[in-house]
Every structure is written in structure tokens, then in C-alpha cells.
Amino acid sequence: MEGFPSPKHLLLLLFTTTLLLVSLSLRSFPTIRSLSSRRLSLRGGSTGTDGAGETMHVHKDPYHPLDPLTYNEIKAIRSILASHPDFASPNTFPSIHSLSLLEPEKAVVLGWRPGDTLPPRRALVVAYSANHTHVLPVDIASRRVLRHVVRARPAGYPSLTPEDMERATKAAAAHPDVINAILYRGLNPSSGVICGPLASGWYGPEEENRRVIKVQCYAKSPNFYMSPVEGLTVTVDVDTDGVIRVSDQGLGIPVPRNRDTDYRYESQRRMPTTEAVAVNPMSMEQAGRPSMRVGAGGHMVRWAGWEVHIRPDARAGMVVSRARFRDPEGGGAWRDVMYKGMVSELFVPYMDPGEGWYFKTYMDAGEYGMGTNAFPLLRLNDCPRNAIYMDAVFAAADGTPFVRPDVVCVFERYEGDVAWRHTENPLFGYDIREARPKVTLVARMVASVGNYDYTVDWEFQMDGLIRAKVSLSGMLMVKATPYGNLSQVPAAEDLYGTLVADNIVGVVHDHFITFYLDMDVDGPSNSFVKVHMETQETAPGESPRKSYMKVVREVARTEEDAKVKLKLYDPSEFHVVNPSRLSKLGNPSGYKLVPGATAASLLDLDDPPQKRAAFTENQIWVTPYNRSEEWAGGLLAYQSHGDDNLAVWSQRDRKIENEDIVLWYTMGFHHVPCQEDYPIMPTVFSTFDLKPVNFFRINPIIRAAPYTEEDLPVCSGVDATL
Amino acid sequence: MEGFPSPKHLLLLLFTTTLLLVSLSLRSFPTIRSLSSRRLSLRGGSTGTDGAGETMHVHKDPYHPLDPLTYNEIKAIRSILASHPDFASPNTFPSIHSLSLLEPEKAVVLGWRPGDTLPPRRALVVAYSANHTHVLPVDIASRRVLRHVVRARPAGYPSLTPEDMERATKAAAAHPDVINAILYRGLNPSSGVICGPLASGWYGPEEENRRVIKVQCYAKSPNFYMSPVEGLTVTVDVDTDGVIRVSDQGLGIPVPRNRDTDYRYESQRRMPTTEAVAVNPMSMEQAGRPSMRVGAGGHMVRWAGWEVHIRPDARAGMVVSRARFRDPEGGGAWRDVMYKGMVSELFVPYMDPGEGWYFKTYMDAGEYGMGTNAFPLLRLNDCPRNAIYMDAVFAAADGTPFVRPDVVCVFERYEGDVAWRHTENPLFGYDIREARPKVTLVARMVASVGNYDYTVDWEFQMDGLIRAKVSLSGMLMVKATPYGNLSQVPAAEDLYGTLVADNIVGVVHDHFITFYLDMDVDGPSNSFVKVHMETQETAPGESPRKSYMKVVREVARTEEDAKVKLKLYDPSEFHVVNPSRLSKLGNPSGYKLVPGATAASLLDLDDPPQKRAAFTENQIWVTPYNRSEEWAGGLLAYQSHGDDNLAVWSQRDRKIENEDIVLWYTMGFHHVPCQEDYPIMPTVFSTFDLKPVNFFRINPIIRAAPYTEEDLPVCSGVDATL
């Protein structure tokens, strides 16, 4: 062990090695560009930014009203803010917590046509200084701050900046009690530890009227997550840098130092190859040109019948907008399906009430940002060879722009399944065998929020179906324990999880991903219909059957009618229909939400984290469209009290019939860890579908062609020998 | 319209054009071989039968105890039966309704090693003659019928044979009332109609003590399903060929003659190509050799860590057996996972209580056979280019063998997803971006049971997960109606479905697929554990949290403990563990059943179809292993009364703790049709997973390598230009 360093030395080391466990906007080009320089060779088309990277962004102009803010636009906004009277003196410039496109009014976007001049480009800036949160819509061309709303000591703060986290972590690490606690555990405070700041949640007095971070530490290693310094929690006031409390309840708990946690290939490749992992790589290949087209501006994608605008977003990670389908009938008209779809919030409560764990009830989008934690995708591995990539331009805390390359990928997918098929029994007199391979378009973003990696896919099918999929991988958040075998544990329930390795408990937790789905089925005025299935008894003598399942359509009049808790034995389909757009048969044009396997929160409704995340109380909600209601946990989610979220908005019980409505769906996962989740978790996923229902006259892919050998690429190096 | 044909002429025509709506064993080589001659060129390896087809099967010997009966074996069995004293006289030979491998005792199979002599090859024959059902285990080498169980007029018959269906259909079509009914509708009874026999279900007196078929007709066209002669139902006694009743309640209902129902490419290609279907074909390609190996006998497949025996089966469609994983740790030992997995029964109740519909409550495996309705897969379209194929050898009703080629395909799949990943925040001091592409092995079978096509996939993952997936496509079963617009319908509920085209209602129905899963996790002695998640309130002062989710393990002692109705707000994980096989940490080795999105039957428990299909009352059941309990609806499912099925067996409430146990899972779909299901249905699917839980010490694919460009094939004709 090295000698004890000076506090100043310690601070410096901590500064450079700090674990910013919880996502931060990366501020510096060099760090990012060096990551990017590891890029594998590009194949399969340009990235939508022509691969020119940084330079490209400095000069590129927006093309579509929903294109994200460009490098130059962010620079302009910074300069507008800097010259604003309220921030003009050098020390009053606030820290920028969020700076993103303020979308034009929906009607303006719907009215815009390619070639039209763009509607005014605007940004919504959320800034913070001296206990005041500033919400600032800014108009770029007129260089005006349109409004300046100031909230003093609000219930809820903007997401943390890297500066916040660095300062708080430094303050924590410099505290003598922390240094002693680390030394007590035999670790070197200067070189052997990684500390990181964690969102505190909101539980009352300690988090009241001040911004608070909790700091915890790990023994340093490439997979430091598996070596927690258990029981040591430092509570820091982010605004004053004051340590509020140092809690150490883990003196009897060893720091796990398992040696097989390094999952990196450079380490694993030294292990003998086993049959289980010796699989020859595969690739999706396409003879001829990709079927995808990327429009001017690099964000509008056309594929099969679809057109959809895709953009990275600092908070949501990725936003898909203006999803429209060109109906093969009716003169090829473009028909609206979804105006906007995105991850609105992500709630991750851990299930240990103890001092070092109770507060771990994260809201990853609002506290950290799914986009600010979306790092460059790993080509060929995160996305297939044929993927194209989109870069993101985000604003740092000082308001300057930076480029995050390869944050979104888009690719055509063939997975060996069929879009439709039928074989006729040959004895019927027809020789019919028809099958059509299924090909889809996938837009993907991965957010690495600390230990967890969330892959969000939007998949568009040729039959008009949209599938959203969230995949989870990364590292467990684990707890150190003195136990090495379950038989030593007095009460297994008191582990609050599963023993996944020596002295390591994978703590039970949930993930709830709440999607914002602004459906515009054939236009904005839609209704939500529960197509309810219920048992109907037959009348005596009516039928040899005693019962059948009857379908009853129930149109939701107000928000209350549309709050849904899914029940297997009380099922419904969930349709968003346009009541004014009837098919020739009289069926309203619609899309239905088809939930996948899911999970619901079991927390008490009056438990503080559940109140903050009350948007998880129902799996489905429907609200009238309201520009200010996009983030299910509220605009200011950090330390929010639960008084500005979807559940609260929806208490107004507004009218939603034949209105512009927004559908909210929450996908859930219960995670009881197991040994296989150690030291890195195999991907698990869940999905939901948005599926056309009486939207098309007939199956829209009936005309698709089957494959023949001549259609497929000729590849060398292929040895089909079994 | 042509002149009215003679009854004899009519019979002849009906014989040749008969719609055998409900799957029949194809008896003749020529029909099948001509289908097979349409095979697309083979690429990607041999079929496991060396592509030699028929000849191959005539000579091939079984290699593994679970290999299906060969061509020669079936011939031998026929000859044994023919010389049996009970069947020796020419007119006493029964019709063969089922003739398949009688598996050796489990202990014998588990003890067998490659190279050992095979245990005695045996068949289980279910035959029928003169109101008697014969169940006959036959030993091939000794040429002995081991037992001869005769059931006179049982509650439940074997599945129908083609002869049964042909005779019944002829009898129905020859009836003057039927001819008149068809003429009345302006159709030509000799050339304009296709009639088909439908399983009758069991509803009491009419089906009591006699085998009954219902016959219905359609106007002839390539997609005749869309043109029902509504309301005409003929009830026929299959044993006497007597027409029991002709019911015609559809005189006012037109026969739908929509012109756009022909989904065949030869028809559709004449339509203009639209953007929606203009997608360039894609292929999965692999540089170098496939990672799959097929063992001697053509049924044992090895891939990654897996070894699994795959065989076609006349009733289940496909059986996967002896699924084992070679643990990368512990000296590469083969560890048992699942002894046998298959579709046991498929229940499809339609939701219309009317005369022509109430009885449509099919049990597709037991009444028709998933394998006998599995026709040759369409190469490149049903399965990707790299697939290998397995042929089936089945027995016809006269006991002779025939070959059904390409019934099962097996392929490696890459779908552009990741097996695991993590990106470390670069500010933590580590430059870590790791992702591993996910590749899996898929075994696929498609059963076209009349109008519906069921694709059953077993997918094996490198992380030890097994995913079962059932995909539905094909044609709706529709009902003709006088209405062309919903506004004309007095009460929409009385349609019992959705108006999907002019005069066509897609009738609401369910699909329940019940899987038999004989789990042997590290050996036969297993327990079923519900890992129950429940809300736990914290004690006052214990924590700032008011609640958390606690996990409680509940070991099922008897069958009653293991009956599960899934509830979102009362969740459990469902583990099959080996209580004697503890990990170093003390966790029992296990696999968990992870249900996907599903549906439950809403029929009354005392409704006749629900009683017969009482195996759908719970989503999960666990029974002690019993060789005679494999078919959830009973061995004799046709017209069964519900007195020999999973629900009845399980009433014994047998001990299941630390026993050889079988897990049953029922996957469900509610189907409320929509316009997009017309005239052919886009595929929908559901899944469930069998996932290792504390089976491996660590994530078994941590060692997998990432892809580099050099790993991937070089393909010509690829133009990446967007």
C-alpha cells in the first residue's frame, strides 16, 4: 500500500479518476474523439453526417423543423444567454442543465413541407444558479429569450451537471471520516478507490430545500461495480459542497475482491476457448442497395412504406417523430400514425430499506439523461454491419456544444422469420405454399446509465406495426456481504437479494420504462377505445355452448376511463382510433397498443419513491395533448416530491374523446438477480407493439415477393460443410 | 352455370376436390414428391438425410434411442400387426390413427451412450375398427404386440384419418338437401364448391357413442376460406357414413365472392409494386463453417454449448429431447436441462354460439396432429438460406410408411441484437466499450392445420436460455354476413367478430398452446419453487422508505401448490431446481420459466369445450413424471369428455417435491380480427423462456469474442449507397 497522500493530492486524483456513476454530459471533444478514433472501419453507407464528424456539425444547417439543434445553433444560444441582462455579469451565468430543441407548435410542423422555410428555431434551456432554476425558451434568429421563468427552491431540480458531481464527490472524498473509512478497509484512498455520486431521491428533511447527492465508493478495478465499499455513504449538499453526513455501517463487511470480474475481451481472451462460446460470426447481407433512404438533414428516414424522423435527445435518448405510412392503396397518400414516441422516464427502485440502499430509486431520464449517457455505439457489435449511424450534438454545462458520435444506429433487419405464410393441404386440389420473409427497420440507442445499459429499439415493420423494445444489460448494482454461502445467512430474506458470488449480493430491483406515445392516427383527433373481452353466458336453449367470449367496445370519455391496470382474466385490447375516419366497412381507422410481458410496481402508493414515480401506478394512461406534459416524472425530476407528474396531471380528468391524445405505456421488469448475472448480465428485454387495426383495407404486405436464390448476395469464404 | 350433375358424378368430383379442412395424413408419395420437386436449390449443407430423400429413409437405421421410427421400421410394424391373430383376417385390419416411437424408459435413454446397442425399438399404435379403439405397443425385433388394450365406445376417439374425412365429406355432399342448398346459392355443386370435415367437439347426445364429423362448404377459389357457404352444416356419423342432420340457417346470407383474396405471388405480382413492399432481400451469411454439427442418425444437433435431439412427430409436430449444456467450467461436463419439450395440445375455441359455429373448439394436436399437418417448409422463405432440413416418416391409415420432406428446419440465427454489453463512462478512467453479438440456434416446424399456420420455434441461446415461440399466420376462419357496413348491423356484438371485408366477419377466437416440458435440471429429481414477490412494509423508524418488494421462496409440495394463474400484481418467478445440486454459494441449480405476453380462457369451467380443454385453466401446472401423461387433452382427444386430461390427472394432488417432474405451460392469444387479417394474416407470435438461474457459476458467455470486419463474409453485389 502506498503512503497516505496529502488531501490536495487526494483531491486531484479523485478528480481524475472520479466515478461519475450517474451519467454526465461529456464536455470535452478530445475525450470523445479519442473514443471515436477506436471506430471500426465503416461499411454500409454514410452516417447521416457524412462521416465528417465535428466539422460537419459546425457548419450543418437544420433541414426539418424537428431536426435537433446544431453545433452553431447551440453556440448562438449560449451567446444569447450570455448577453441576457440577467446573466450579463461574469459570475451570474448559470450552469446549463438542459439545452435542447423547443419543438414548434404541432400545427406548424404538420403544415411544413420540404422546401418551405423552417419555422423559427428555438431552444428550451433549463439552467440553475444559486438555488434558482431558470426555464428559458430562446429564439435563435431574433436572439431573444422569450420568457424567463425563475423557480426559487422548487420541489424538484434539473438533472445534475458533471460539475455538480465532481464537486460533490471531491467534497465527500476529502472528508477525514471517509479517508479513515477507506484506510480501515485496507484500500489506498488515492489510487485504490473510485467514488461516485448517486441521486438522492427525496425522503423529507435531509433533502428538503437543498440539492443533495449521495457518494459511495468502490475498490478500483475495470469492473469496480463488483467491489463496493459497503456501508459507506456520504451525503453532500451540492450547492454548498458541504458534507451533511458520513454514514459507515459496513465496518464488518469485507470489500469483495473477486478476481474474475473483468469482462473485457482483452482479459477474457486469455482464457481457454470453450465450445459454449465458439460460434462462427454471422452477418446480415443484402445484394444491391439498401432499401432505406436518409433525407436531407440526416434525420428523416424512409423505408418500405414508412417515413420517420429520428433524432438523438439528451433526456429521452432518442425521439422518433412524424411516423407516417404511405398507404399502398388510395393513391399512395401518406397517413399519420404517431407524431412522437420516446422514453419519457425510467424508474429503478432497489429493494433494500437499509441506510446505504433505501434512496436508490433512480429516475434515469430526468435525473441523469438517457442521451447524455448514450456513448458511441460499438460498430459490428452493438448494431449489425449494415447499420448507419447518427451523431448527437449536446450542450455542456457551460453552454458550449459538443459532438457525441454514433449515438443512434439505424438498420434493416432480417431475422429469419416470416411476415405471413400459408401452405394449402395439397389434397384440396391447390398446390399452394407461400411464405414471405420478414424484414424490418430498426432505430437503436443505448444509454449506459452508470452500471446499467439500456438498449432502446424502435422497429418498423412492413405490415405497419411498430415495435418498441428495451433490452437491459451491463452490471448489477451489488452489495457486499460477509457471507460466502447461503447456509451462513440467518434469514435469506435479509439479504434483499441473491448471493451471486463470494461476498456479493445482487440486490432485488425493478425497472419501469415509461413511454410517451403521441398517437395521431390519420390526424390528431383520436379516441381511446378499450375493446373489452368478457364471458357471456348463453341463454337456456340458445346453444350447446354454455359460454363464449364477447367483445364490447368502451370509448374512454375522460382520463379516468383510460387508466389501465392489466389483468389476465379481465382483458382488453387498447385501440387509439380516429372516429372520423371510417373504412368502407364502417370500422374506425386505428392502432392498438399491445403490451408485452411486463411487471407492475409493488411499492406502497404513499412511499416517497412511488409518489415521485406515480406514473407507474397504471400500465396505461391517456392524456390530452399538452406541450408541457412530456416528462412523466416532471420537468424537474431531481428530488421531485411527486407533485408534478403524469399522475397529478391526470387527476384533472380531462376530456380525451375525439381529441389530440397522448398514450403512455409503462413497461416493467422485476429483477431477482442470479449467478448468471455476474459479473456482467446477459441481455433481457421486453417489448410492446403499436399495431394497425382497421387502418388498412387489407393486409398491406400481401404483395411482397418471396425470395429466390438469385435475389441473395454471393458471399466468399462460406463453407457450408457440417 | 353448368347442368346439374348426377349424384355419382358429384361424388367423384367431391372426392377429388374435397376440402379436407382439417389436416390429414398424406398417404401417397407422388403427391408429396411433386411438392418436393418444387424445392429451391439447396445451399448451406445437407439435410441431415443427405438429401437422398425417400431412398435414404428406406434404408436408414436409427442411431439414437429417441430417433423416430424409420421407413423400414414402420413397414415391419405393419407386418407385425397384419399377422397378429386379432387382425389376421382380411377385413379385421384396423385403420391406423397413430403409429409412432414408443420411447424407451427414461432411465434406459439416460444410460445409453453413443456406440451402445440400441434399446429395443418399439412403437405405440393407436388403431380403430368397428367402434373399438386399439392401443398397441409393438416390439419390432421380437415382432410382438406387447399388449392389446381395446376400448369399446370410449369417451374420446383417436384423431381422424383421411379415409374418415373423405367418406364423411362424400356422404354429406351426396345428400339431396345439401345439393339443393348449394344450388339455391347459385353455386355449381360439382365444380364450384369445396367441402371439408370439421371436428365436432363433444356437446352431449348428438356426439354420444358415435364418431361425428361436421361438414361445411365454400365457394371454390384459391382462397376459398374467404367464401363460406354460411349456415350450411352437415352432421355425419363417420362409422356408418350416415347423415345425421342437415342444418341450413344461411339462406339469406350471400356467399362472399370478393375478388382480391388470392394471396399467391403468381396473382399478386400482376399488381403494381408499391413502396410498402419494395424491400431488397437480405440474408444471414457466415464466413467459414457453420457452428452447428449434426450427429449420426441426423437428429442430434450440437451447437455452442448445446446438444439437443430434434425429431418430427405426427402429433406434437416436433419433439426436442435430451437438451444438455456443456458447462464451460467443471471440466466441460454435459449437464441435463430438459429431457423433453413439445407442444402437447392446442385449443382453439371460436366465440360464436350459433348452430354453424358453436362446435368450432378445436384441439389441433389430438384431433388432427401438428406433424401430420406439417408440410414441406418453403426454402429461403420459411427458413433462412443457412438452414438444414429434416424429413419426417409417418404412417398412413393403412399402416404403410411415407416420407414428408423438409418438415423441420434448423438454423443459426443472427438478428443484430447483443448477448451482453457495457460501455464505461470514459471519465471513470477506463476506456471500456464491450458488446457481444447474439447468435442463437433455431429449430422450426410449421403446422398448417386447415386455415391456420402455426410456426413453432425452439431457440437455444449461448447463455443457456431456451426460448419457445409460436407464430400464427394463415387465413382467418370467417363467417358470411349480409352486411357490408357496420352501420347496417343492428348490434355489433351479434356479429361475434369484426367486419373485415364485404359480407365477411372475422370471428373472435382464442388460441391456447400447451407445452409439455419435462425438465431434468442436473438430473431427474427436481422441485418447483415459486419465488414470490410481495410488498413488505418497513417498521416505524426502520427506514425513510415505507415499503420494498420482498422475495419469498415457496417450494411446491404437491400438484395443488403448483397450479398458477398469472397475476401482474401478485408476481412470482417459477423455478425448477435441483435441491441436491447446490452451487458453491449454496444456491440450488435451476431453470426458471419466464412467461411471455399471454391470454387466459374466459369460457365457463363447466362449458363442454372448456371441460375438454381444462388444461388451459391454469397457465402453469407441475405433475410428477408419468409416461402415460404426455397429451394434455388425453390420448384420445377426439370427442373427449374431459375425463382424461391434465386437469383430471392433477386432481390426485401428487407429491412433486424432489421428484422427476414435468412442467406445463399454456401460451394464449385472444384474437379479435381486423381488416389487416384479410385476406391473409400477418404473423403474430408469443414466447416463453426457460432461463438458467444459478445453474452456471457465472455468465457463461463472458468469454465470447466481439466481431471484427475480418470475421465477416465478403459478399458481392452489395451496394451500400443510400
mmCIF file of N, CA, C and O in Angstrom, chain B residues 370-410:
data_model
loop_
_atom_site.group_PDB
_atom_site.id
_atom_site.type_symbol
_atom_site.label_atom_id
_atom_site.label_comp_id
_atom_site.label_asym_id
_atom_site.label_seq_id
_atom_site.Cartn_x
_atom_site.Cartn_y
_atom_site.Cartn_z
ATOM 1 N N MET B 370 -50.277 -32.104 -35.247
ATOM 2 C CA MET B 370 -49.458 -30.980 -35.711
ATOM 3 C C MET B 370 -48.444 -31.451 -36.749
ATOM 4 O O MET B 370 -48.086 -30.716 -37.660
ATOM 5 N N GLY B 371 -47.955 -32.672 -36.604
ATOM 6 C CA GLY B 371 -46.963 -33.186 -37.546
ATOM 7 C C GLY B 371 -47.585 -33.662 -38.848
ATOM 8 O O GLY B 371 -47.052 -33.421 -39.924
ATOM 9 N N THR B 372 -48.722 -34.318 -38.752
ATOM 10 C CA THR B 372 -49.376 -34.765 -39.984
ATOM 11 C C THR B 372 -49.808 -33.564 -40.816
ATOM 12 O O THR B 372 -50.024 -33.687 -42.019
ATOM 13 N N ASN B 373 -49.905 -32.418 -40.197
ATOM 14 C CA ASN B 373 -50.231 -31.197 -40.926
ATOM 15 C C ASN B 373 -49.030 -30.296 -41.153
ATOM 16 O O ASN B 373 -49.186 -29.121 -41.498
ATOM 17 N N ALA B 374 -47.852 -30.839 -40.938
ATOM 18 C CA ALA B 374 -46.633 -30.067 -41.218
ATOM 19 C C ALA B 374 -46.183 -30.419 -42.629
ATOM 20 O O ALA B 374 -45.721 -31.525 -42.883
ATOM 21 N N PHE B 375 -46.353 -29.497 -43.533
ATOM 22 C CA PHE B 375 -45.986 -29.735 -44.931
ATOM 23 C C PHE B 375 -44.566 -29.227 -45.170
ATOM 24 O O PHE B 375 -43.989 -28.565 -44.317
ATOM 25 N N PRO B 376 -43.995 -29.560 -46.320
ATOM 26 C CA PRO B 376 -42.591 -29.157 -46.533
ATOM 27 C C PRO B 376 -42.411 -27.649 -46.406
ATOM 28 O O PRO B 376 -43.188 -26.862 -46.945
ATOM 29 N N LEU B 377 -41.388 -27.277 -45.674
ATOM 30 C CA LEU B 377 -41.076 -25.864 -45.498
ATOM 31 C C LEU B 377 -40.595 -25.270 -46.813
ATOM 32 O O LEU B 377 -39.968 -25.950 -47.634
ATOM 33 N N LEU B 378 -40.887 -23.998 -46.996
ATOM 34 C CA LEU B 378 -40.512 -23.313 -48.220
ATOM 35 C C LEU B 378 -39.112 -22.740 -48.034
ATOM 36 O O LEU B 378 -38.904 -21.782 -47.278
ATOM 37 N N ARG B 379 -38.153 -23.333 -48.727
ATOM 38 C CA ARG B 379 -36.755 -22.928 -48.536
ATOM 39 C C ARG B 379 -36.540 -21.453 -48.889
ATOM 40 O O ARG B 379 -37.205 -20.938 -49.776
ATOM 41 N N LEU B 380 -35.662 -20.812 -48.158
ATOM 42 C CA LEU B 380 -35.323 -19.382 -48.265
ATOM 43 C C LEU B 380 -36.413 -18.489 -47.690
ATOM 44 O O LEU B 380 -36.158 -17.323 -47.385
ATOM 45 N N ASN B 381 -37.624 -18.987 -47.573
ATOM 46 C CA ASN B 381 -38.728 -18.140 -47.143
ATOM 47 C C ASN B 381 -39.275 -18.529 -45.768
ATOM 48 O O ASN B 381 -39.477 -17.679 -44.928
ATOM 49 N N ASP B 382 -39.477 -19.809 -45.548
ATOM 50 C CA ASP B 382 -39.866 -20.232 -44.202
ATOM 51 C C ASP B 382 -38.672 -20.264 -43.256
ATOM 52 O O ASP B 382 -38.829 -20.068 -42.049
ATOM 53 N N CYS B 383 -37.516 -20.555 -43.817
ATOM 54 C CA CYS B 383 -36.296 -20.645 -43.018
ATOM 55 C C CYS B 383 -35.198 -19.957 -43.813
ATOM 56 O O CYS B 383 -35.250 -19.930 -45.038
ATOM 57 N N PRO B 384 -34.195 -19.406 -43.149
ATOM 58 C CA PRO B 384 -33.156 -18.695 -43.908
ATOM 59 C C PRO B 384 -32.277 -19.647 -44.714
ATOM 60 O O PRO B 384 -32.331 -20.866 -44.562
ATOM 61 N N ARG B 385 -31.487 -19.040 -45.572
ATOM 62 C CA ARG B 385 -30.643 -19.762 -46.519
ATOM 63 C C ARG B 385 -29.736 -20.786 -45.859
ATOM 64 O O ARG B 385 -29.419 -21.822 -46.448
ATOM 65 N N ASN B 386 -29.302 -20.512 -44.643
ATOM 66 C CA ASN B 386 -28.333 -21.407 -43.999
ATOM 67 C C ASN B 386 -28.988 -22.571 -43.264
ATOM 68 O O ASN B 386 -28.306 -23.312 -42.553
ATOM 69 N N ALA B 387 -30.298 -22.728 -43.414
ATOM 70 C CA ALA B 387 -30.990 -23.794 -42.675
ATOM 71 C C ALA B 387 -30.667 -25.171 -43.231
ATOM 72 O O ALA B 387 -30.430 -25.341 -44.423
ATOM 73 N N ILE B 388 -30.675 -26.165 -42.341
ATOM 74 C CA ILE B 388 -30.704 -27.557 -42.775
ATOM 75 C C ILE B 388 -32.102 -28.101 -42.483
ATOM 76 O O ILE B 388 -32.831 -27.538 -41.671
ATOM 77 N N TYR B 389 -32.459 -29.170 -43.154
ATOM 78 C CA TYR B 389 -33.840 -29.661 -43.068
ATOM 79 C C TYR B 389 -33.880 -31.116 -42.625
ATOM 80 O O TYR B 389 -32.959 -31.890 -42.912
ATOM 81 N N MET B 390 -34.933 -31.456 -41.929
ATOM 82 C CA MET B 390 -35.179 -32.850 -41.559
ATOM 83 C C MET B 390 -36.484 -33.304 -42.195
ATOM 84 O O MET B 390 -37.486 -32.590 -42.165
ATOM 85 N N ASP B 391 -36.483 -34.523 -42.734
ATOM 86 C CA ASP B 391 -37.703 -35.116 -43.259
ATOM 87 C C ASP B 391 -38.410 -35.889 -42.148
ATOM 88 O O ASP B 391 -37.798 -36.267 -41.157
ATOM 89 N N ALA B 392 -39.684 -36.101 -42.362
ATOM 90 C CA ALA B 392 -40.438 -36.938 -41.432
ATOM 91 C C ALA B 392 -40.840 -38.220 -42.142
ATOM 92 O O ALA B 392 -41.059 -38.235 -43.350
ATOM 93 N N VAL B 393 -40.923 -39.305 -41.387
ATOM 94 C CA VAL B 393 -41.516 -40.544 -41.897
ATOM 95 C C VAL B 393 -42.731 -40.837 -41.028
ATOM 96 O O VAL B 393 -42.603 -41.003 -39.812
ATOM 97 N N PHE B 394 -43.882 -40.816 -41.634
ATOM 98 C CA PHE B 394 -45.120 -41.066 -40.902
ATOM 99 C C PHE B 394 -45.801 -42.315 -41.457
ATOM 100 O O PHE B 394 -45.454 -42.798 -42.542
ATOM 101 N N ALA B 395 -46.791 -42.785 -40.723
ATOM 102 C CA ALA B 395 -47.570 -43.936 -41.190
ATOM 103 C C ALA B 395 -48.917 -43.468 -41.719
ATOM 104 O O ALA B 395 -49.579 -42.624 -41.104
ATOM 105 N N ALA B 396 -49.326 -44.016 -42.836
ATOM 106 C CA ALA B 396 -50.652 -43.730 -43.381
ATOM 107 C C ALA B 396 -51.691 -44.578 -42.646
ATOM 108 O O ALA B 396 -51.354 -45.437 -41.819
ATOM 109 N N ALA B 397 -52.943 -44.360 -42.972
ATOM 110 C CA ALA B 397 -54.028 -45.056 -42.266
ATOM 111 C C ALA B 397 -53.975 -46.567 -42.492
ATOM 112 O O ALA B 397 -54.438 -47.345 -41.670
ATOM 113 N N ASP B 398 -53.385 -47.009 -43.594
ATOM 114 C CA ASP B 398 -53.264 -48.455 -43.812
ATOM 115 C C ASP B 398 -51.983 -49.017 -43.211
ATOM 116 O O ASP B 398 -51.648 -50.176 -43.429
ATOM 117 N N GLY B 399 -51.262 -48.166 -42.509
ATOM 118 C CA GLY B 399 -50.073 -48.648 -41.812
ATOM 119 C C GLY B 399 -48.790 -48.562 -42.610
ATOM 120 O O GLY B 399 -47.716 -48.847 -42.070
ATOM 121 N N THR B 400 -48.870 -48.159 -43.865
ATOM 122 C CA THR B 400 -47.644 -48.064 -44.663
ATOM 123 C C THR B 400 -46.945 -46.739 -44.395
ATOM 124 O O THR B 400 -47.586 -45.725 -44.116
ATOM 125 N N PRO B 401 -45.614 -46.763 -44.512
ATOM 126 C CA PRO B 401 -44.862 -45.526 -44.242
ATOM 127 C C PRO B 401 -44.863 -44.586 -45.447
ATOM 128 O O PRO B 401 -45.006 -45.022 -46.585
ATOM 129 N N PHE B 402 -44.725 -43.297 -45.181
ATOM 130 C CA PHE B 402 -44.449 -42.347 -46.254
ATOM 131 C C PHE B 402 -43.529 -41.256 -45.714
ATOM 132 O O PHE B 402 -43.421 -41.064 -44.506
ATOM 133 N N VAL B 403 -42.858 -40.613 -46.643
ATOM 134 C CA VAL B 403 -41.873 -39.590 -46.275
ATOM 135 C C VAL B 403 -42.467 -38.210 -46.517
ATOM 136 O O VAL B 403 -43.019 -37.948 -47.578
ATOM 137 N N ARG B 404 -42.367 -37.367 -45.551
ATOM 138 C CA ARG B 404 -42.747 -35.961 -45.710
ATOM 139 C C ARG B 404 -41.444 -35.160 -45.623
ATOM 140 O O ARG B 404 -40.885 -35.032 -44.540
ATOM 141 N N PRO B 405 -40.966 -34.625 -46.743
ATOM 142 C CA PRO B 405 -39.653 -33.967 -46.694
ATOM 143 C C PRO B 405 -39.714 -32.590 -46.031
ATOM 144 O O PRO B 405 -40.769 -31.953 -45.996
ATOM 145 N N ASP B 406 -38.576 -32.160 -45.520
ATOM 146 C CA ASP B 406 -38.374 -30.769 -45.081
ATOM 147 C C ASP B 406 -39.405 -30.290 -44.066
ATOM 148 O O ASP B 406 -39.892 -29.158 -44.128
ATOM 149 N N VAL B 407 -39.713 -31.129 -43.127
ATOM 150 C CA VAL B 407 -40.741 -30.773 -42.144
ATOM 151 C C VAL B 407 -40.170 -29.916 -41.015
ATOM 152 O O VAL B 407 -40.871 -29.091 -40.430
ATOM 153 N N VAL B 408 -38.911 -30.124 -40.722
ATOM 154 C CA VAL B 408 -38.236 -29.361 -39.670
ATOM 155 C C VAL B 408 -37.025 -28.679 -40.289
ATOM 156 O O VAL B 408 -36.354 -29.273 -41.140
ATOM 157 N N CYS B 409 -36.778 -27.429 -39.908
ATOM 158 C CA CYS B 409 -35.509 -26.809 -40.300
ATOM 159 C C CYS B 409 -34.771 -26.368 -39.047
ATOM 160 O O CYS B 409 -35.378 -26.118 -38.005
ATOM 161 N N VAL B 410 -33.470 -26.338 -39.166
ATOM 162 C CA VAL B 410 -32.604 -25.933 -38.054
ATOM 163 C C VAL B 410 -31.604 -24.933 -38.604
ATOM 164 O O VAL B 410 -30.993 -25.181 -39.648
#
